[in-house]
Amino acid sequence: MNNLVEKALNSLNTLNKSSLHPTDEDRIKVTLKALHKNEVEINLNELESWLIENNWQKKPIKSIVTWAEAITSGGRVQIKHKQMAPTEKEVWERINA
């Protein structure tokens, strides 16, 4: 797995792994978008394996992989609480710190 992807996922590892709050969903989506925008490859199989290995539950895993698939294929995901979500720039700067 790409080091930047792993670092980004580790930054999300503090979230509730069994059910996602809408603001957590937005944080994940923005993180995935930041990676994609900066041309970091997100391997969906590796992503799913990492989530399983890090004790995420089935429902959040399915959602995260679905969002990643949409983003990497050029699709869109909706950020519901933009005022509470970090920006892609903030996420990218944190990943690269």
PDB file of N, CA, C and O in Angstrom, residues 1-7 9 43 45-51:
ATOM      1  N   MET A   1       0.843  -1.178   0.000  1.00  0.00           N
ATOM      2  CA  MET A   1       0.000   0.000   0.000  1.00  0.00           C
ATOM      3  C   MET A   1       0.888   1.242   0.000  1.00  0.00           C
ATOM      4  O   MET A   1       1.899   1.295   0.688  1.00  0.00           O
ATOM      5  N   ASN A   2       0.469   2.237  -0.752  1.00  0.00           N
ATOM      6  CA  ASN A   2       1.178   3.502  -0.831  1.00  0.00           C
ATOM      7  C   ASN A   2       1.284   4.114   0.571  1.00  0.00           C
ATOM      8  O   ASN A   2       0.323   4.103   1.339  1.00  0.00           O
ATOM      9  N   ASN A   3       2.464   4.649   0.913  1.00  0.00           N
ATOM     10  CA  ASN A   3       2.697   5.222   2.248  1.00  0.00           C
ATOM     11  C   ASN A   3       1.737   6.367   2.571  1.00  0.00           C
ATOM     12  O   ASN A   3       1.308   6.509   3.715  1.00  0.00           O
ATOM     13  N   LEU A   4       1.423   7.196   1.562  1.00  0.00           N
ATOM     14  CA  LEU A   4       0.518   8.315   1.803  1.00  0.00           C
ATOM     15  C   LEU A   4      -0.899   7.824   2.085  1.00  0.00           C
ATOM     16  O   LEU A   4      -1.596   8.381   2.928  1.00  0.00           O
ATOM     17  N   VAL A   5      -1.317   6.767   1.400  1.00  0.00           N
ATOM     18  CA  VAL A   5      -2.643   6.198   1.659  1.00  0.00           C
ATOM     19  C   VAL A   5      -2.685   5.643   3.077  1.00  0.00           C
ATOM     20  O   VAL A   5      -3.630   5.893   3.829  1.00  0.00           O
ATOM     21  N   GLU A   6      -1.644   4.919   3.447  1.00  0.00           N
ATOM     22  CA  GLU A   6      -1.612   4.347   4.787  1.00  0.00           C
ATOM     23  C   GLU A   6      -1.595   5.439   5.861  1.00  0.00           C
ATOM     24  O   GLU A   6      -2.286   5.339   6.877  1.00  0.00           O
ATOM     25  N   LYS A   7      -0.836   6.493   5.641  1.00  0.00           N
ATOM     26  CA  LYS A   7      -0.794   7.601   6.596  1.00  0.00           C
ATOM     27  C   LYS A   7      -2.174   8.259   6.702  1.00  0.00           C
ATOM     28  O   LYS A   7      -2.637   8.584   7.795  1.00  0.00           O
ATOM     29  N   LEU A   9      -5.086   6.821   6.087  1.00  0.00           N
ATOM     30  CA  LEU A   9      -5.987   5.893   6.777  1.00  0.00           C
ATOM     31  C   LEU A   9      -5.706   5.862   8.270  1.00  0.00           C
ATOM     32  O   LEU A   9      -6.640   5.813   9.079  1.00  0.00           O
ATOM     33  N   ASN A  43      -5.689   1.718  -4.158  1.00  0.00           N
ATOM     34  CA  ASN A  43      -6.022   0.352  -4.555  1.00  0.00           C
ATOM     35  C   ASN A  43      -7.177  -0.119  -3.679  1.00  0.00           C
ATOM     36  O   ASN A  43      -7.040  -0.215  -2.454  1.00  0.00           O
ATOM     37  N   ASN A  45      -8.695  -3.019  -3.285  1.00  0.00           N
ATOM     38  CA  ASN A  45      -8.481  -4.271  -2.545  1.00  0.00           C
ATOM     39  C   ASN A  45      -7.587  -4.053  -1.333  1.00  0.00           C
ATOM     40  O   ASN A  45      -7.846  -4.582  -0.250  1.00  0.00           O
ATOM     41  N   GLU A  46      -6.529  -3.271  -1.497  1.00  0.00           N
ATOM     42  CA  GLU A  46      -5.643  -2.964  -0.376  1.00  0.00           C
ATOM     43  C   GLU A  46      -6.371  -2.131   0.676  1.00  0.00           C
ATOM     44  O   GLU A  46      -6.174  -2.338   1.873  1.00  0.00           O
ATOM     45  N   LEU A  47      -7.196  -1.201   0.218  1.00  0.00           N
ATOM     46  CA  LEU A  47      -7.976  -0.380   1.129  1.00  0.00           C
ATOM     47  C   LEU A  47      -8.896  -1.253   1.986  1.00  0.00           C
ATOM     48  O   LEU A  47      -8.903  -1.152   3.213  1.00  0.00           O
ATOM     49  N   GLU A  48      -9.621  -2.134   1.340  1.00  0.00           N
ATOM     50  CA  GLU A  48     -10.533  -3.018   2.067  1.00  0.00           C
ATOM     51  C   GLU A  48      -9.769  -3.919   3.045  1.00  0.00           C
ATOM     52  O   GLU A  48     -10.180  -4.082   4.198  1.00  0.00           O
ATOM     53  N   SER A  49      -8.655  -4.475   2.601  1.00  0.00           N
ATOM     54  CA  SER A  49      -7.845  -5.331   3.476  1.00  0.00           C
ATOM     55  C   SER A  49      -7.342  -4.553   4.685  1.00  0.00           C
ATOM     56  O   SER A  49      -7.370  -5.060   5.813  1.00  0.00           O
ATOM     57  N   TRP A  50      -6.890  -3.328   4.465  1.00  0.00           N
ATOM     58  CA  TRP A  50      -6.388  -2.511   5.571  1.00  0.00           C
ATOM     59  C   TRP A  50      -7.500  -2.240   6.581  1.00  0.00           C
ATOM     60  O   TRP A  50      -7.277  -2.331   7.794  1.00  0.00           O
ATOM     61  N   LEU A  51      -8.672  -1.902   6.093  1.00  0.00           N
ATOM     62  CA  LEU A  51      -9.795  -1.629   6.989  1.00  0.00           C
ATOM     63  C   LEU A  51     -10.154  -2.865   7.816  1.00  0.00           C
ATOM     64  O   LEU A  51     -10.395  -2.765   9.024  1.00  0.00           O
TER      65      LEU A  51
END
